[in-house]
PDB file of C-alpha atoms in Angstrom:
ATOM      1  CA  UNK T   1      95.922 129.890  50.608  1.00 80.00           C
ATOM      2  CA  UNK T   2      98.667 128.215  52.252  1.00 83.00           C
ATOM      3  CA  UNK T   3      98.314 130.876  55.474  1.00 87.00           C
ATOM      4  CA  UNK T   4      94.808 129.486  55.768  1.00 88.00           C
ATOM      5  CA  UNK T   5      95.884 125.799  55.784  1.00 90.00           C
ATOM      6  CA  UNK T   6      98.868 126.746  57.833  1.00 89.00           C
ATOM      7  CA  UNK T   7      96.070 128.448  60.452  1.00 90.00           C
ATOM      8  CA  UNK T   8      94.082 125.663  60.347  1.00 92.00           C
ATOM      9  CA  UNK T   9      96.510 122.781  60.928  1.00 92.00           C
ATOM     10  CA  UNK T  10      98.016 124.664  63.594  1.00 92.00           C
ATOM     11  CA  UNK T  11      94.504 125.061  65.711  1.00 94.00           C
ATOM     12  CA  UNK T  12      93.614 121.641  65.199  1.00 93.00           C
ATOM     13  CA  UNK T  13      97.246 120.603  66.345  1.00 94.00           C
ATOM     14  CA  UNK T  14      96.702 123.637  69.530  1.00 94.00           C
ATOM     15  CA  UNK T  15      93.327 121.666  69.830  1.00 93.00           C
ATOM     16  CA  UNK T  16      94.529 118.165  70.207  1.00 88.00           C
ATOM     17  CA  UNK T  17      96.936 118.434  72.484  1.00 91.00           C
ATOM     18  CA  UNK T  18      94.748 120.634  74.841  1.00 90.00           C
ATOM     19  CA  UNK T  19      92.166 117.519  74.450  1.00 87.00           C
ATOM     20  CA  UNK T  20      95.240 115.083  75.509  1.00 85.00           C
ATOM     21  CA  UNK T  21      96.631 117.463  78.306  1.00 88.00           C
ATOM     22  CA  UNK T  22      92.901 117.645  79.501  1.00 86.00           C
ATOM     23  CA  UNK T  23      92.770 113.693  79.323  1.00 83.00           C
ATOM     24  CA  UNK T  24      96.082 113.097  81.321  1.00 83.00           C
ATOM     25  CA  UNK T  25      95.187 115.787  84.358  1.00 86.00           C
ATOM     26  CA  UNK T  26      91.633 114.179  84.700  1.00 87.00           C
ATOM     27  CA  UNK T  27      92.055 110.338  84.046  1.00 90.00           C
ATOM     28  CA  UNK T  28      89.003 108.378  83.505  1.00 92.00           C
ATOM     29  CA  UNK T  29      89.207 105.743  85.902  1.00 92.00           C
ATOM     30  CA  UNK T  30      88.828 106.056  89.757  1.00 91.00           C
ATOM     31  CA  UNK T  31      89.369 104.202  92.515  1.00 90.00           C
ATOM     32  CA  UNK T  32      86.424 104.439  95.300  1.00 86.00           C
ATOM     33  CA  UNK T  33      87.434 101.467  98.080  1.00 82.00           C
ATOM     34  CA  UNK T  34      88.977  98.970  99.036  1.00 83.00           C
ATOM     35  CA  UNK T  35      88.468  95.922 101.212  1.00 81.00           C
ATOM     36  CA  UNK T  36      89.566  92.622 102.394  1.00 78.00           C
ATOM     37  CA  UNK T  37      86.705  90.060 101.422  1.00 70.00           C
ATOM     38  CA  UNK T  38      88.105  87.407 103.784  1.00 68.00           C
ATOM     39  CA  UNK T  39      90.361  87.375 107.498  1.00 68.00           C
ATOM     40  CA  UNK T  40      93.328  86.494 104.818  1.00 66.00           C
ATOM     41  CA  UNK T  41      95.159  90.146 104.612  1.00 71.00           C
ATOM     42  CA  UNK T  42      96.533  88.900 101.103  1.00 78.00           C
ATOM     43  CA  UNK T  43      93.462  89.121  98.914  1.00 82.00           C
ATOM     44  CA  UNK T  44      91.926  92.502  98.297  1.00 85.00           C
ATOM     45  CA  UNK T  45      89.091  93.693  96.585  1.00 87.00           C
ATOM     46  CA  UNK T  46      89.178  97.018  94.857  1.00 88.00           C
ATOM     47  CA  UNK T  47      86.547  99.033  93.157  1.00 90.00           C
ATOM     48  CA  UNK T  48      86.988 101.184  90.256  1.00 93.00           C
ATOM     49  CA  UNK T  49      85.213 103.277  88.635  1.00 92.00           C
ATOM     50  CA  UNK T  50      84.903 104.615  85.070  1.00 93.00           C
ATOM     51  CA  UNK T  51      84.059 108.493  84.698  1.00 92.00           C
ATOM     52  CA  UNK T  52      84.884 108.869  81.327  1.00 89.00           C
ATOM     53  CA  UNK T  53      82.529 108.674  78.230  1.00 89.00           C
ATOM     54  CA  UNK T  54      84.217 105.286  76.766  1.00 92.00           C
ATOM     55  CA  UNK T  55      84.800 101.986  77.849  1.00 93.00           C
ATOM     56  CA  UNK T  56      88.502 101.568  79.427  1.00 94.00           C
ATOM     57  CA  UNK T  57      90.472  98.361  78.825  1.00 94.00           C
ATOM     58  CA  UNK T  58      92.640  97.060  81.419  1.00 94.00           C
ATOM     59  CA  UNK T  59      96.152  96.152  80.696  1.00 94.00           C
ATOM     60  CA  UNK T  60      98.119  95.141  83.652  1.00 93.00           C
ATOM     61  CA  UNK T  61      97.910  94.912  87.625  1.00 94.00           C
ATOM     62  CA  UNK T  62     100.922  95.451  89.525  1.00 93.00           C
ATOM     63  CA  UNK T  63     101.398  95.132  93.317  1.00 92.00           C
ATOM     64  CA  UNK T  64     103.907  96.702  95.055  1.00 89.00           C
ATOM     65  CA  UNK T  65     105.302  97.364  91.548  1.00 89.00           C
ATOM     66  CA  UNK T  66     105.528  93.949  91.059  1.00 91.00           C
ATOM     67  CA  UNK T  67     103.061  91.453  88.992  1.00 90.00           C
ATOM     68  CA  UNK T  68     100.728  89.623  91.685  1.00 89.00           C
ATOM     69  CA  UNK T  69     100.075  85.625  92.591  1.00 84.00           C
ATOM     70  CA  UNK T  70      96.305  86.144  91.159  1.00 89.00           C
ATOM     71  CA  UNK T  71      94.435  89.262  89.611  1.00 90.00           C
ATOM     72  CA  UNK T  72      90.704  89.456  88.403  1.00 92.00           C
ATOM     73  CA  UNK T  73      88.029  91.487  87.081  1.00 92.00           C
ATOM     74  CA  UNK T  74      85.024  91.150  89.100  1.00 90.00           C
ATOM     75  CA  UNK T  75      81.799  92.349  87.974  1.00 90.00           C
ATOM     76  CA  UNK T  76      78.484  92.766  89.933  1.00 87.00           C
ATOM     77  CA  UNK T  77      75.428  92.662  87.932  1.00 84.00           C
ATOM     78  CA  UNK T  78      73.641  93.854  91.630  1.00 79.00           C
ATOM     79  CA  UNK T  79      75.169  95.500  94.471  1.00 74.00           C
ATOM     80  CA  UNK T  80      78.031  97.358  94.997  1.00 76.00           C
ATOM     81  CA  UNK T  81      81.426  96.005  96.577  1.00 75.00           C
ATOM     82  CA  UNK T  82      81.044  96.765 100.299  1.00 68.00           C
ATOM     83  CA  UNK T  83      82.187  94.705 103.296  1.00 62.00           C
ATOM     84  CA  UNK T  84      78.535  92.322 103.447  1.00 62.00           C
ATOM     85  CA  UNK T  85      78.399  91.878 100.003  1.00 65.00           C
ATOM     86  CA  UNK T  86      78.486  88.248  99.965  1.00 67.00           C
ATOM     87  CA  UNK T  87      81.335  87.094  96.716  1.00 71.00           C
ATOM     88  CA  UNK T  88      81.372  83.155  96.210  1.00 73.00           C
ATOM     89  CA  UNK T  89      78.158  82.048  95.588  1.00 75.00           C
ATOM     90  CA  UNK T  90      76.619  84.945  94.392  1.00 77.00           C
ATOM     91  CA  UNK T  91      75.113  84.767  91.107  1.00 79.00           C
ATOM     92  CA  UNK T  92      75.457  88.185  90.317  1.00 80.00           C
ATOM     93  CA  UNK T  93      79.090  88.365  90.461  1.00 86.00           C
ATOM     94  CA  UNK T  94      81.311  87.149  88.026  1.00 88.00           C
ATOM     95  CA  UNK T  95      85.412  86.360  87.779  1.00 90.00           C
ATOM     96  CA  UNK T  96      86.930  87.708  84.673  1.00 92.00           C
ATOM     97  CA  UNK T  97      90.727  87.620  82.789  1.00 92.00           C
ATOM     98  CA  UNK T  98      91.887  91.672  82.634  1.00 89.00           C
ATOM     99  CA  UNK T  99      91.268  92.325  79.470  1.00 89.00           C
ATOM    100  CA  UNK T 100      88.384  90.065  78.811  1.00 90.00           C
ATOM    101  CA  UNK T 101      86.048  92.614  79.433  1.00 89.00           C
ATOM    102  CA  UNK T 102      85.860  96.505  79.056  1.00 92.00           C
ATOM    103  CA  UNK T 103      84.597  98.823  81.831  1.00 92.00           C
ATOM    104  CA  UNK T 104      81.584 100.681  80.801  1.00 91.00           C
ATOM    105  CA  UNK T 105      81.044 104.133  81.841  1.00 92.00           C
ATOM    106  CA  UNK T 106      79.570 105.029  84.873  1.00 88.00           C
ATOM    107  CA  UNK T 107      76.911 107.371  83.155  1.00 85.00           C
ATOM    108  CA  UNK T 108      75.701 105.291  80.546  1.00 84.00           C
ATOM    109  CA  UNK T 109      75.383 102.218  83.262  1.00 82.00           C
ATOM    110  CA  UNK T 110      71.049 101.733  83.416  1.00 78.00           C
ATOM    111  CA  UNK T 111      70.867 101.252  87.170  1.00 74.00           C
ATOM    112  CA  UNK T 112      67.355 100.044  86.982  1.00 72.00           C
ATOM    113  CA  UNK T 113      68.505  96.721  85.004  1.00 73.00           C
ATOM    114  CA  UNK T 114      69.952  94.753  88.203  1.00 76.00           C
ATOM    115  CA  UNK T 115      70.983  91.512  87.555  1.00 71.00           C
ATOM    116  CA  UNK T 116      70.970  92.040  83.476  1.00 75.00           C
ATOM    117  CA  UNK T 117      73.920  94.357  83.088  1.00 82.00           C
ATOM    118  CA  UNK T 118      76.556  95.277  84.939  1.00 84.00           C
ATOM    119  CA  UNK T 119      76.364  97.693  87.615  1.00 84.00           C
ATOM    120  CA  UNK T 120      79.626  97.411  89.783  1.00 88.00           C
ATOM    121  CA  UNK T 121      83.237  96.196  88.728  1.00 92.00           C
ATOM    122  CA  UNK T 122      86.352  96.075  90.686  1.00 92.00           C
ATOM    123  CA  UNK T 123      89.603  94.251  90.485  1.00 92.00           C
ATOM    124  CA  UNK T 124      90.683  91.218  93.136  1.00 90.00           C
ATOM    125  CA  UNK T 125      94.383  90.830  93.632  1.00 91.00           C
ATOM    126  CA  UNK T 126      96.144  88.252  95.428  1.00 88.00           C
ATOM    127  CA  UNK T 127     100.032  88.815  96.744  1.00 86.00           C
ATOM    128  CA  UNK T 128     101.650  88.484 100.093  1.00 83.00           C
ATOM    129  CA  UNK T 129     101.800  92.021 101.051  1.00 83.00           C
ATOM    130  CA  UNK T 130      99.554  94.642  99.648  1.00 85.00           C
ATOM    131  CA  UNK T 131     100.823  98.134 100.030  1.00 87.00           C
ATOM    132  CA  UNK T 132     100.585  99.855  96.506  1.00 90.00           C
ATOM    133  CA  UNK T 133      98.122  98.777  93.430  1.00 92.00           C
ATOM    134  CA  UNK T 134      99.092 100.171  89.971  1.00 94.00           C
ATOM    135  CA  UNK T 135      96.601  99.305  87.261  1.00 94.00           C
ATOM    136  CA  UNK T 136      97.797 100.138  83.495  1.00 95.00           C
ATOM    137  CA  UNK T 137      94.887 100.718  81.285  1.00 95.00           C
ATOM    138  CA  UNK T 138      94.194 102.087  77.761  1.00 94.00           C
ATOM    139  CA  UNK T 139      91.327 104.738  77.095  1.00 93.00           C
ATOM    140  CA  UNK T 140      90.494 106.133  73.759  1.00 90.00           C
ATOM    141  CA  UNK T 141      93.684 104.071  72.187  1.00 90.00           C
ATOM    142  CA  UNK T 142      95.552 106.104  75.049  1.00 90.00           C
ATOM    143  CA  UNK T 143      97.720 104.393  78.116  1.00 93.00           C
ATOM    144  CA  UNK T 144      96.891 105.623  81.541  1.00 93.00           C
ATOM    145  CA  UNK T 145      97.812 104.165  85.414  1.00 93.00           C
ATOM    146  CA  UNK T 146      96.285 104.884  88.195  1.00 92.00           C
ATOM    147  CA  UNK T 147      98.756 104.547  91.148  1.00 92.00           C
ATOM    148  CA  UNK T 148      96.748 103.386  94.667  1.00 87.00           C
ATOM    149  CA  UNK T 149      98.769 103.461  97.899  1.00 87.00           C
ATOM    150  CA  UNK T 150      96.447 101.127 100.475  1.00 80.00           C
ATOM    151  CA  UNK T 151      96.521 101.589 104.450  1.00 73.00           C
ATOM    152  CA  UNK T 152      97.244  98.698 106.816  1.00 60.00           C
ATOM    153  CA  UNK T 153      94.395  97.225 108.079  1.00 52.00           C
ATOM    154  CA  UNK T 154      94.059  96.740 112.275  1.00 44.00           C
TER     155      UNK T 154
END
């Protein structure tokens, strides 16, 4: 009896930490682009992207490994963050705290709702020079960063 219970809290123990060791080598949160909505080099609009199969919670922004002027959680209810898509004004797009609102997975997003749900997200920061963005985020109780080194723009 106690070989059997010994067995069996050693696989689920083998089995957890696989599951975390999984988690860690293929975070859940992506980074697809970046862009500068305005001539002003020190605002930046990033989009992320959730590939998990939870919502992820976002902790902390850091620029250049330091904690910026201004950062936001932006959420399109419509189109995607690209270098036309028009930000103040737009009634799809709202301004968020961090952790005010969780990202939703990618999969389970219904792309045929536009302007109900949201569709997009991405985070705006605001510092002097923007070289590096580190966001610190939680997913399934579990911290993660994802590091981002940017190119200059010309």
């Amino acid at each position: 009896m106690k070989k059997v219970l010994f067995v069996l809290l050693f696989s689920v123990l083998v089995v957890g930490a696989a599951f975390i060791i999984f988690l860690k080598s293929n975070p859940p949160l992506v980074m697809n682009s970046y862009m500068n909505p305005t001539d002003d080099s020190t605002i930046r609009i990033v989009e992320i992207e959730n590939k998990g199969l939870r919502e992820i919670e976002l902790q902390q922004i850091l620029v250049n490994d330091k904690v910026p002027e201004n950062a936001e959680l932006v959420v399109s209810r419509a189109e995607p963050f690209e270098a036309e898509t028009k930000l103040v004004g737009n009634p799809n797009i709202t301004y968020h705290k961090l952790r005010q609102v969780d990202i939703f997975p990618s999969q389970y997003i219904d792309r045929k709702a536009i302007g109900k749900q949201p569709q997009h997200y991405a985070v705006k920061v605001e510092a002097p020079t923007i070289k590096k963005i580190t966001i610190k985020y939680n997913y399934l109780k579990m911290p993660f960063t994802l590091t981002a080194e940017l190119q200059a723009t010309k």
